[in-house]
Coordinates of C-alpha atoms (C1' of nucleotides) in Angstrom, one line a residue:
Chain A
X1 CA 150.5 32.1 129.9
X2 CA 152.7 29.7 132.1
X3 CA 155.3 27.2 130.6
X4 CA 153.5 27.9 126.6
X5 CA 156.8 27.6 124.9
X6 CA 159.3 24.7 125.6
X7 CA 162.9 25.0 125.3
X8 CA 164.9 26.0 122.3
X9 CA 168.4 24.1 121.5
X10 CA 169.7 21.5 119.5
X11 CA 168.7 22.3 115.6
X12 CA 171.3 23.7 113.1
X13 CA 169.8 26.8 112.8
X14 CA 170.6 29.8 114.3
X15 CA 169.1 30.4 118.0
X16 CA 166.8 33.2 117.3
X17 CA 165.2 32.2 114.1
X18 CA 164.4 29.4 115.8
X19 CA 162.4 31.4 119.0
X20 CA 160.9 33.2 115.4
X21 CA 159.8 29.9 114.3
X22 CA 158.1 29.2 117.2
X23 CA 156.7 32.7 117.8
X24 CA 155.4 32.7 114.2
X25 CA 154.1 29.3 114.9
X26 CA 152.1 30.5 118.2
X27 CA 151.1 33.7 116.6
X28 CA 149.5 31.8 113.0
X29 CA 147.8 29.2 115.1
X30 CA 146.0 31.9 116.5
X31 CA 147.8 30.8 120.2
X32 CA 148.3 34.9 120.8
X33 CA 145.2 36.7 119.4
X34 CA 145.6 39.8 117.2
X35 CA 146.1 42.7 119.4
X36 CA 147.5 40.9 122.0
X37 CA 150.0 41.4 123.8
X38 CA 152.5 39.4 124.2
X39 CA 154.6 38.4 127.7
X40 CA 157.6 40.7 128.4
X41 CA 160.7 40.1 127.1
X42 CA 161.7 38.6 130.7
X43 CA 159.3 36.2 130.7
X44 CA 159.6 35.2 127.2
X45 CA 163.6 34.9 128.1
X46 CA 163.0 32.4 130.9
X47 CA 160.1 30.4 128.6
X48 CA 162.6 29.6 125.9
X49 CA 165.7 29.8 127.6
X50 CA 167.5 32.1 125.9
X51 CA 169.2 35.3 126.5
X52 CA 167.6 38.7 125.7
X53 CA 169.6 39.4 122.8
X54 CA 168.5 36.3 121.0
X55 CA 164.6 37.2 122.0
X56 CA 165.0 40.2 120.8
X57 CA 166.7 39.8 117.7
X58 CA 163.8 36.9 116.8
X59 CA 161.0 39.9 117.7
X60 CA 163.0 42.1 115.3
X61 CA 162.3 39.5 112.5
X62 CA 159.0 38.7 113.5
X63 CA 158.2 42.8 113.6
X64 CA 159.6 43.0 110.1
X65 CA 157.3 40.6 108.8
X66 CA 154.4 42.6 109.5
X67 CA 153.6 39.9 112.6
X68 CA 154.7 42.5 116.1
X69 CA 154.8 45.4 116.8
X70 CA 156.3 46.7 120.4
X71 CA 156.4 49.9 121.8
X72 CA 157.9 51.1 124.9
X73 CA 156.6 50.7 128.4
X74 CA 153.1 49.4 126.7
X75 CA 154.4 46.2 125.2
X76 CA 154.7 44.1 122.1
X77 CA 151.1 43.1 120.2
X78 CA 150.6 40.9 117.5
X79 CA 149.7 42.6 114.5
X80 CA 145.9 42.4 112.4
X81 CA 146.8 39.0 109.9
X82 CA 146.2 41.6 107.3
X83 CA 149.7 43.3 107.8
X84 CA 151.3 40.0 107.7
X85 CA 153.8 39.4 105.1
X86 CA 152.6 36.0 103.3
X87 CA 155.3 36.8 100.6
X88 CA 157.8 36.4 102.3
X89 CA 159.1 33.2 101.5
X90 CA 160.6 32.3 105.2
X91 CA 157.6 33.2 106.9
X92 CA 155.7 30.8 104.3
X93 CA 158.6 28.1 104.7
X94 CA 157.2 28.2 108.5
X95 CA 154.1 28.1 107.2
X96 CA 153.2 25.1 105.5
X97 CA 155.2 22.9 107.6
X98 CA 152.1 23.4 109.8
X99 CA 148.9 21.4 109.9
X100 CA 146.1 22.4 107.9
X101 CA 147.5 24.9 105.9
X102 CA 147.2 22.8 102.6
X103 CA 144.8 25.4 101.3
X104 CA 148.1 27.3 101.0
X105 CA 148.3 25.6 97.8
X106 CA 145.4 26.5 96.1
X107 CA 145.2 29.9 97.4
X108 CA 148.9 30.1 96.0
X109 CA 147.6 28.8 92.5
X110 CA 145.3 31.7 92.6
X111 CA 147.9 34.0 92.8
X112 CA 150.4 32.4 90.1
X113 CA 146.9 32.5 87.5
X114 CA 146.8 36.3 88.3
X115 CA 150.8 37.0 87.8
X116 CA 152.2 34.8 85.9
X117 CA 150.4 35.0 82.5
X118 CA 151.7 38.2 82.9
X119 CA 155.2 37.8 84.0
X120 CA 155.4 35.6 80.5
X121 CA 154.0 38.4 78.9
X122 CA 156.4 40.8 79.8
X123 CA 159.3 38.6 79.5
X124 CA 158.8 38.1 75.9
X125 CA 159.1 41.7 75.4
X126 CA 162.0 42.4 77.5
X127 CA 164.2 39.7 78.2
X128 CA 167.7 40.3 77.5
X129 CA 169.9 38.4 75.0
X130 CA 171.0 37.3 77.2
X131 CA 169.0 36.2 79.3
X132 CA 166.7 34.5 76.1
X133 CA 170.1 32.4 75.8
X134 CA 169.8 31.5 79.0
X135 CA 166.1 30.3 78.9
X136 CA 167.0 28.1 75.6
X137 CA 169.8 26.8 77.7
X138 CA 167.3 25.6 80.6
X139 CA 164.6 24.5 78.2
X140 CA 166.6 22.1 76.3
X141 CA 167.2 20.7 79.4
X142 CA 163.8 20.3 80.8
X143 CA 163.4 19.0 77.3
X144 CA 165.8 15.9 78.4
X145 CA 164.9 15.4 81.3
X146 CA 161.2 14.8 80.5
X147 CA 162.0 11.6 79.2
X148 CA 163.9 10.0 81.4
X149 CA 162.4 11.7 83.8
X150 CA 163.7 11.8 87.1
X151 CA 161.5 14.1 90.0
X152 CA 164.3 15.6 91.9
X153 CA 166.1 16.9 89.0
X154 CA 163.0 18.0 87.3
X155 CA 162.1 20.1 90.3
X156 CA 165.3 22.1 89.9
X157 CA 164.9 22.6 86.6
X158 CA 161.4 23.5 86.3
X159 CA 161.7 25.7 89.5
X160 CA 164.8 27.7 87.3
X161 CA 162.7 27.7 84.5
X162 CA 159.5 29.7 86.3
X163 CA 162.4 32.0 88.3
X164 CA 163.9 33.4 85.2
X165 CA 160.6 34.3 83.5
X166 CA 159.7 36.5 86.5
X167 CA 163.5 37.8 86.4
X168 CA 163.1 38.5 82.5
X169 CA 160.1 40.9 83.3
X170 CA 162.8 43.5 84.3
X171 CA 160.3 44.4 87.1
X172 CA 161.8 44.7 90.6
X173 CA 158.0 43.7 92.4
X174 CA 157.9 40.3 90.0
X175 CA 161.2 39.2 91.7
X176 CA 159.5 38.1 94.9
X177 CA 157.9 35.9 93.7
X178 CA 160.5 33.3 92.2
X179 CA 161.7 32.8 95.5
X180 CA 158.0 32.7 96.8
X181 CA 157.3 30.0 94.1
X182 CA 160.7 28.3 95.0
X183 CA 159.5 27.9 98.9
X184 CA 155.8 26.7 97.4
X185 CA 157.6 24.1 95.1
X186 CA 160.1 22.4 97.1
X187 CA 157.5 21.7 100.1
X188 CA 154.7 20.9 97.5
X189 CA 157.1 18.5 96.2
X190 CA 158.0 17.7 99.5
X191 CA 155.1 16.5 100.8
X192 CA 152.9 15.3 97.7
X193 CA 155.9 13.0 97.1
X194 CA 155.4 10.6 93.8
X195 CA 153.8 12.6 91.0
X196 CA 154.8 12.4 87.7
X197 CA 153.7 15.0 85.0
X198 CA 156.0 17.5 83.4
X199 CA 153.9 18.9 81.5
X200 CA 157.0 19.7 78.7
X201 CA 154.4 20.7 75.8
X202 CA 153.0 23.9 77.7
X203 CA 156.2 24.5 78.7
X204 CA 157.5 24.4 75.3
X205 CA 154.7 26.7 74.0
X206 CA 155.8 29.2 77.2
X207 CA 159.3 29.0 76.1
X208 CA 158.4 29.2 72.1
X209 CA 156.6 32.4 73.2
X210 CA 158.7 34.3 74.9
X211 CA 161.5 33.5 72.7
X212 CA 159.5 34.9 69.4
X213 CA 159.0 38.1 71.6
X214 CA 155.0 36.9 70.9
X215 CA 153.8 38.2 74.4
X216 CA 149.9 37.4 74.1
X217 CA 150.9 34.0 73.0
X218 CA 153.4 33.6 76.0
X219 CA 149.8 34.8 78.3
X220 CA 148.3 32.2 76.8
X221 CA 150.3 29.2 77.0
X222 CA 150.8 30.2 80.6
X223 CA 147.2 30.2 81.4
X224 CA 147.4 26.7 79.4
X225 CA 150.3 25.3 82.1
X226 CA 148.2 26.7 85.0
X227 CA 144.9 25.5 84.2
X228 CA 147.1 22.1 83.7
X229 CA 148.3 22.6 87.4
X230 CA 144.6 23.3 88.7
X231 CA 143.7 19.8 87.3
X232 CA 146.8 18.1 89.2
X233 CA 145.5 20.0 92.3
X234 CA 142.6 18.2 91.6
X235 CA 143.8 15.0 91.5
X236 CA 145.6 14.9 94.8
X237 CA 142.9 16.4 96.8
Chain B
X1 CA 186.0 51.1 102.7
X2 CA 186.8 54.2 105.3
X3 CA 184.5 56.2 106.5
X4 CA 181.5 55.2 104.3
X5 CA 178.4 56.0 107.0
X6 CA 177.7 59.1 108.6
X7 CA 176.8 59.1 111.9
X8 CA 173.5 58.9 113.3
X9 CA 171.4 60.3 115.7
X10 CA 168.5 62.8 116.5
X11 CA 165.4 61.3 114.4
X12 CA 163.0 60.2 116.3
X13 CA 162.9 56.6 115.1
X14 CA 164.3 53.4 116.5
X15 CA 167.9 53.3 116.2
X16 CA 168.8 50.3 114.7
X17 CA 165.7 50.9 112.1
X18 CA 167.3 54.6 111.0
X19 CA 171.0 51.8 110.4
X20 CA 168.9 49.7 109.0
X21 CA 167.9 52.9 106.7
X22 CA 170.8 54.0 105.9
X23 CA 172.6 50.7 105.1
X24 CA 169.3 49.8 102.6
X25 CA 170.2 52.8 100.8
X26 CA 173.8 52.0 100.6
X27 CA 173.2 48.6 99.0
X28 CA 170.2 49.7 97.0
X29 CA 172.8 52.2 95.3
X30 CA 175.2 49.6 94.6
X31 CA 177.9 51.4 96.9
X32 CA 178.3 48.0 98.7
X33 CA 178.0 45.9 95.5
X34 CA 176.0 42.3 95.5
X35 CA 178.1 39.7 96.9
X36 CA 180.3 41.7 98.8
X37 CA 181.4 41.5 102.3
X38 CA 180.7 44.4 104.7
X39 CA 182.9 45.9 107.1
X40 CA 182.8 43.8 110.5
X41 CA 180.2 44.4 113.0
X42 CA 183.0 47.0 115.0
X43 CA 183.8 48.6 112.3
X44 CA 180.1 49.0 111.4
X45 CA 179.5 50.2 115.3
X46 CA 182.1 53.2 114.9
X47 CA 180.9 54.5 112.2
X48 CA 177.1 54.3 112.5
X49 CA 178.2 55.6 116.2
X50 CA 176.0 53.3 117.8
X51 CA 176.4 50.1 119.8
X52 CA 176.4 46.2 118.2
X53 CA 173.1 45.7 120.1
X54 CA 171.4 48.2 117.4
X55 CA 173.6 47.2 115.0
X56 CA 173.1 43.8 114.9
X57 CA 169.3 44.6 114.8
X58 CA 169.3 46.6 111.9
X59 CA 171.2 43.7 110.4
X60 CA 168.8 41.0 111.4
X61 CA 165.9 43.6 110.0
X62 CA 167.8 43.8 106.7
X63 CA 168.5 40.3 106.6
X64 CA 164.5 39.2 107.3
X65 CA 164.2 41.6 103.7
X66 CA 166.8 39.6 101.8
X67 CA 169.0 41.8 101.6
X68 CA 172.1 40.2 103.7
X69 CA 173.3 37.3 104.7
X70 CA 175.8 36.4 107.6
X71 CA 178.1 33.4 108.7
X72 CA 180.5 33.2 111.6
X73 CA 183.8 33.9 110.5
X74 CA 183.1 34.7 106.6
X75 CA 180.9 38.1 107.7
X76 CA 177.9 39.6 106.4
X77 CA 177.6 39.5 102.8
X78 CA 175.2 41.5 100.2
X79 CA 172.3 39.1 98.8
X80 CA 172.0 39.4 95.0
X81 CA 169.4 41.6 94.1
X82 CA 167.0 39.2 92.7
X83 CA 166.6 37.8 96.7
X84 CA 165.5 41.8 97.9
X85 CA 161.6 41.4 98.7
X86 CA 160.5 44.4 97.3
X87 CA 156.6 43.2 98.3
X88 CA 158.1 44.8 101.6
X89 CA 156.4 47.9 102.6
X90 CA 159.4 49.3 104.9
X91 CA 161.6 48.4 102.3
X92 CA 160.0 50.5 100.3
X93 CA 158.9 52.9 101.9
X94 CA 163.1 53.6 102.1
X95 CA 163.1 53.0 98.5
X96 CA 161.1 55.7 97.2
X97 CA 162.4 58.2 99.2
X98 CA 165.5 58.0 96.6
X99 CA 167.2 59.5 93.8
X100 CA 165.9 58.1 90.5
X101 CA 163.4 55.5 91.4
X102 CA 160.6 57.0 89.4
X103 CA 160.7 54.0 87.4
X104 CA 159.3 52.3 90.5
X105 CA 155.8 53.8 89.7
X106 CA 155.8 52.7 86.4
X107 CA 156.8 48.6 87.4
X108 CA 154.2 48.9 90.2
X109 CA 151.3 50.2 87.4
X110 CA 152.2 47.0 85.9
X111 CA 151.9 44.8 88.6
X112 CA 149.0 45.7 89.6
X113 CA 147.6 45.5 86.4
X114 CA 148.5 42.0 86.8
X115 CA 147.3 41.5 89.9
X116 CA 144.1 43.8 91.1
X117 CA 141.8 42.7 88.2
X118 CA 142.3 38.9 89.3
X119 CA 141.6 40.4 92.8
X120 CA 138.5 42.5 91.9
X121 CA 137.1 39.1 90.4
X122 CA 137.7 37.4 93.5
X123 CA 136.0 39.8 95.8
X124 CA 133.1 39.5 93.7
X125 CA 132.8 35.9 94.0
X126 CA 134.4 35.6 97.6
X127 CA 133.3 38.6 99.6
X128 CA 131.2 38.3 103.0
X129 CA 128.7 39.6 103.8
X130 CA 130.2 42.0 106.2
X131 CA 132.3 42.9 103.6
X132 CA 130.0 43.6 101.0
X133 CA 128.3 46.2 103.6
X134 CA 131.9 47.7 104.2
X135 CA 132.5 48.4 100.8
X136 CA 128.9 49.8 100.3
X137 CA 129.7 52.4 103.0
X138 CA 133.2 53.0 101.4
X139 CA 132.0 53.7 98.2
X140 CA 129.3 56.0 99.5
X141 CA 131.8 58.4 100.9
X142 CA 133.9 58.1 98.1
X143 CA 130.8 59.3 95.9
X144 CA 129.9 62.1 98.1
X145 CA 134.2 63.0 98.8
X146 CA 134.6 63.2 94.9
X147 CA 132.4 66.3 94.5
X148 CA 133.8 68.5 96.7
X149 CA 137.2 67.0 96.5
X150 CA 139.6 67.2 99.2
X151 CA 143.0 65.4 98.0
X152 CA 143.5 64.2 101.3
X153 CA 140.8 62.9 102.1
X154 CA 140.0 61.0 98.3
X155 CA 143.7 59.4 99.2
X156 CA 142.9 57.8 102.5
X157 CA 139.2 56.3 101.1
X158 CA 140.6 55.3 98.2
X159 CA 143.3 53.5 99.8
X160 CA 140.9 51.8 102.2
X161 CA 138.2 50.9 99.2
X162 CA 141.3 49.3 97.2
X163 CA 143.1 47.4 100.5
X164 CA 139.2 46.2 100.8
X165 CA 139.3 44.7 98.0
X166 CA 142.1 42.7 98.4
X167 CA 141.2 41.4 101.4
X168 CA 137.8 40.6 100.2
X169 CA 139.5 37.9 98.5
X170 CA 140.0 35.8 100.9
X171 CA 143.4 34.7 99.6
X172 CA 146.3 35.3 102.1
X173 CA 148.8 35.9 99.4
X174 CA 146.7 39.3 98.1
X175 CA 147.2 40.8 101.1
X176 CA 150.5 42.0 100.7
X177 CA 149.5 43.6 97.9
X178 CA 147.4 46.1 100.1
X179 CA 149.8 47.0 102.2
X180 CA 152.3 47.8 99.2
X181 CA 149.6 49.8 97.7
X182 CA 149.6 52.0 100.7
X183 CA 152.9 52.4 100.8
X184 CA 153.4 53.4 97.0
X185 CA 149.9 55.9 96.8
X186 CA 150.9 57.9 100.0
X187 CA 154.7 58.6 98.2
X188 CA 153.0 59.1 95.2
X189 CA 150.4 61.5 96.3
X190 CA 153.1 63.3 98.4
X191 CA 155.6 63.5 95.2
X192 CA 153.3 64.5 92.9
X193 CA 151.4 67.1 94.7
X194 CA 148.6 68.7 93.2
X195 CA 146.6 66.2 91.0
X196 CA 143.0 65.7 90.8
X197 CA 141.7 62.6 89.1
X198 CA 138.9 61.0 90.9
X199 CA 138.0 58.2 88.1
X200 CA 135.2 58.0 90.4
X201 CA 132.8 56.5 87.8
X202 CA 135.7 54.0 86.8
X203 CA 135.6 52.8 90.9
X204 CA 131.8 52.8 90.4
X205 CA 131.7 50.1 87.7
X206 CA 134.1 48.1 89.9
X207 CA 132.0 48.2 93.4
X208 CA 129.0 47.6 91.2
X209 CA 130.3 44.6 90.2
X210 CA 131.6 43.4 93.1
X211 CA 128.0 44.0 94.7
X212 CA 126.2 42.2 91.7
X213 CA 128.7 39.4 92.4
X214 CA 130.0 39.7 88.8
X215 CA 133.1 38.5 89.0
X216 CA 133.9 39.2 84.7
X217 CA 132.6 42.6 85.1
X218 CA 134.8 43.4 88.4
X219 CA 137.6 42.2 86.0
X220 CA 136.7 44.4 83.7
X221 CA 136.1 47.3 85.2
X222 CA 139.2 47.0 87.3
X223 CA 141.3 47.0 84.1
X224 CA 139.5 50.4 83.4
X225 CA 141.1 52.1 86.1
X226 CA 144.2 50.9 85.5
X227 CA 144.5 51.9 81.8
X228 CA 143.1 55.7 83.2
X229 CA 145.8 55.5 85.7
X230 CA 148.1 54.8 83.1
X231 CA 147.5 58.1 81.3
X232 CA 147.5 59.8 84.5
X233 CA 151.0 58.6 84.7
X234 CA 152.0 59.6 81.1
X235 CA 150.8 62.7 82.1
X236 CA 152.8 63.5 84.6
X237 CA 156.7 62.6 83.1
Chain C
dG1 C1' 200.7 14.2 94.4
dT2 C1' 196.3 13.8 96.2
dT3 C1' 193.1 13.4 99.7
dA4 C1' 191.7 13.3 104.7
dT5 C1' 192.3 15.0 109.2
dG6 C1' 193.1 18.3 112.7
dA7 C1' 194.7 22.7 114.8
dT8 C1' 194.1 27.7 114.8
dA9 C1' 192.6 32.1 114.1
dT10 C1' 188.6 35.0 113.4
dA11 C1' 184.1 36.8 113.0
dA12 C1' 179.6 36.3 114.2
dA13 C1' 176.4 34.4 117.9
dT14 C1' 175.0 34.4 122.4
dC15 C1' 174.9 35.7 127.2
dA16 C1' 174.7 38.7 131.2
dT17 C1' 174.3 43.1 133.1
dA18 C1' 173.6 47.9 133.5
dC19 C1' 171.6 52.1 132.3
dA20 C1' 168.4 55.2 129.4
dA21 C1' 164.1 56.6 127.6
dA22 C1' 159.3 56.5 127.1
dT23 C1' 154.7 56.0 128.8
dT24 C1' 151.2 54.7 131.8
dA25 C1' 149.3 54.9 136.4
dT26 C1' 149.3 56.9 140.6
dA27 C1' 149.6 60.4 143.9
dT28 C1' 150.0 64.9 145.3
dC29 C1' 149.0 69.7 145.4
dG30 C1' 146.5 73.9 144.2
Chain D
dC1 C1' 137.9 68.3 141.1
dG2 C1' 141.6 69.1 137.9
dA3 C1' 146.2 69.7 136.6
dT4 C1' 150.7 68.5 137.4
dA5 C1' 154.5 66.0 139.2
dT6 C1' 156.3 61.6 140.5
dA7 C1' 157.0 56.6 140.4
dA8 C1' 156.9 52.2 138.3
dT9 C1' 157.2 49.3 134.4
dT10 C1' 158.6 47.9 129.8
dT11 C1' 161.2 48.4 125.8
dG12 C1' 165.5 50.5 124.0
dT13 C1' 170.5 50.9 124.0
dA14 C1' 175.2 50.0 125.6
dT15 C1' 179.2 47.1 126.8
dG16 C1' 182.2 43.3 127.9
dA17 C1' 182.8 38.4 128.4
dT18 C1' 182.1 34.0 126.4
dT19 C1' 180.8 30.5 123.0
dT20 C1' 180.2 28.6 118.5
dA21 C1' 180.9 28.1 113.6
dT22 C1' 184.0 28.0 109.7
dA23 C1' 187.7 29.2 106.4
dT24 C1' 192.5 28.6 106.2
dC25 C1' 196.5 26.3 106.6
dA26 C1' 199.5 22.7 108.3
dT27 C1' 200.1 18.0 108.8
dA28 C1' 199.4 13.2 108.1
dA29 C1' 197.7 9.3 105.6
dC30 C1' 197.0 7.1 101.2

DNA sequence: GTTATGATATAAATCATACAAATTATATCG
DNA sequence: CGATATAATTTGTATGATTTATATCATAAC
């Protein structure tokens, strides 16, 4: 186990998210085995240079994801993978920085053609006023943008779009996953750089939906947008 | 902001998880409001009665679950709801254990509605081998459980033949959902004691189909259950 | 008057150390 | 040989000192 983790310092972010980073990074890459345990706090101190406290505190994260678990005198193991929380959108942001993890993205496509359909669904029937006003508000802007359209500002846009469907639903366990979705988005963007379609007509039928309170229309279009998506998936592969 | 937490001591879990408790339930009742800044880690210390090393932890944990955010100088602020990961199983395992959060049972029915019939579909097409044989053994004890039925028991088993499922998929993202699922029957099976729905014919149909590789049928039969469970819920308020 | 620039105060972040509690392993005694 | 006590090890908790980040305000430049 000698010298497996190099020195932490220098990055903006706080010390021990990044010994979390690196911890997760060991842990996914399958570096420490599930069940494992892992090297005492001690060592781990001296590996990464850091104080206790700041281990510790990274551990704490880590254990909250569903990735550690430490008990006194006997150590701290890495959990089964099947306790670990993939919806947690800073354990994914480590994630797909990581090499061959790409099949993130499909495997994340899968999810969206289980939930969102549904999300849509549910937003049509019980978005707010409000918040309908503020879904016309955003579409007329994707609306604009599509034509001159510009990929950084369409990103935002589109991202805000998706977010407050899933906050329309009015359902607490569909909020995770706009800032899932967000993480997903911004690195897929990230790293398939130049791409161009908006797809602004299944977006308009989504939006048309929901506004009309037509909830099996609203599934439908989203299925439309998604089976869109799957095609662009496609493409890049 | 005087004298908000109680002190605490004499459970027999982890300090700083028993503050993390406590201060989840605070914000989850809105008696530290979204956006707000709590009181400073000293003040905090006093009157939780415990030092800043378990403090700080329980921050960090509640942090990791969205729920807070801290900056030098500014403090630790509240996280709009909509950033609270309630795909968290310790979150909500604190969550149900409050006042009016019934409604909880009734947003998770319609996740998984969303969700499990995507996920039965996938086990049927993705499932190993191994797997396949695992379920097969599950199901058999769930058969021979449901005649002479044993609440108990039926919870455990049906828990596993469910998180099976998900995992089956192959897709990272659906195990979450397994975990969650856990979380939500045991509470639910605790609330609402005595109850004796099997639906074993209902979980049939699904193994069945997952066996036959039938991915349509799995759907299906997946949606089934969930509309029984659905009445079994109206039954109940 | 408006906009940069820099000092300062403050709260969290980190470090270092000490002690407590829990659990495993070992050794001792009946 | 078995049960019980003891010791050793690892995480858990506590505390004080020190460092770093940042909002605020004062000051200087434009």
């Amino acid at each position: 186990m000698s010298t497996k983790f190099t020195q932490i310092g220098g990055s903006k972010r706080s010390l021990h998210v990044q010994v979390a980073c690196e911890m997760a990074r060991s842990i996914i890459l399958g570096e420490l085995p599930e069940g494992e345990i892992i090297p005492g706090e001690m060592d781990l101190c001296t590996q990464f240079g850091v104080s206790r406290t700041a281990l510790r505190e990274a551990i704490k994260l880590l254990t909250s994801k569903g990735l550690l678990e430490s008990k006194p005198k006997v150590g701290t193991r890495v959990r089964p993978q099947q306790y670990w929380n993939y919806l947690d959108s800073q354990l994914l942001d480590w994630l797909i920085d990581m090499e061959k993890t790409a099949y993130l993205y499909e495997e994340f496509l899968a999810l969206r053609k289980a939930i969102e359909p549904e999300a849509c669904a549910s937003a049509a029937r019980f978005a707010s006023v409000e918040q309908r006003m503020q879904l016309s508000e955003l579409f007329q802007k994707m609306d604009s943008i599509a034509k001159g359209f510009d990929q950084d500002v369409w990103v935002d846009v589109d991202l805000e779009f998706h977010r407050l469907i899933f906050i329309s639903t009015g359902n607490s366990f569909f909020l995770p996953f706009a800032n899932v979705l967000s993480t997903m988005f911004k690195s897929y963007f990230h790293h398939a750089s130049k791409r161009g379609t908006t797809c602004i007509e299944e977006h308009r039928a989504i939006y048309e939906a929901i506004m009309a309170g037509n909830s099996e229309k609203a599934r439908q279009a989203s299925q439309a947008l998604l089976t869109a998506s799957d095609h662009e998936l496609e493409a890049i592969k």
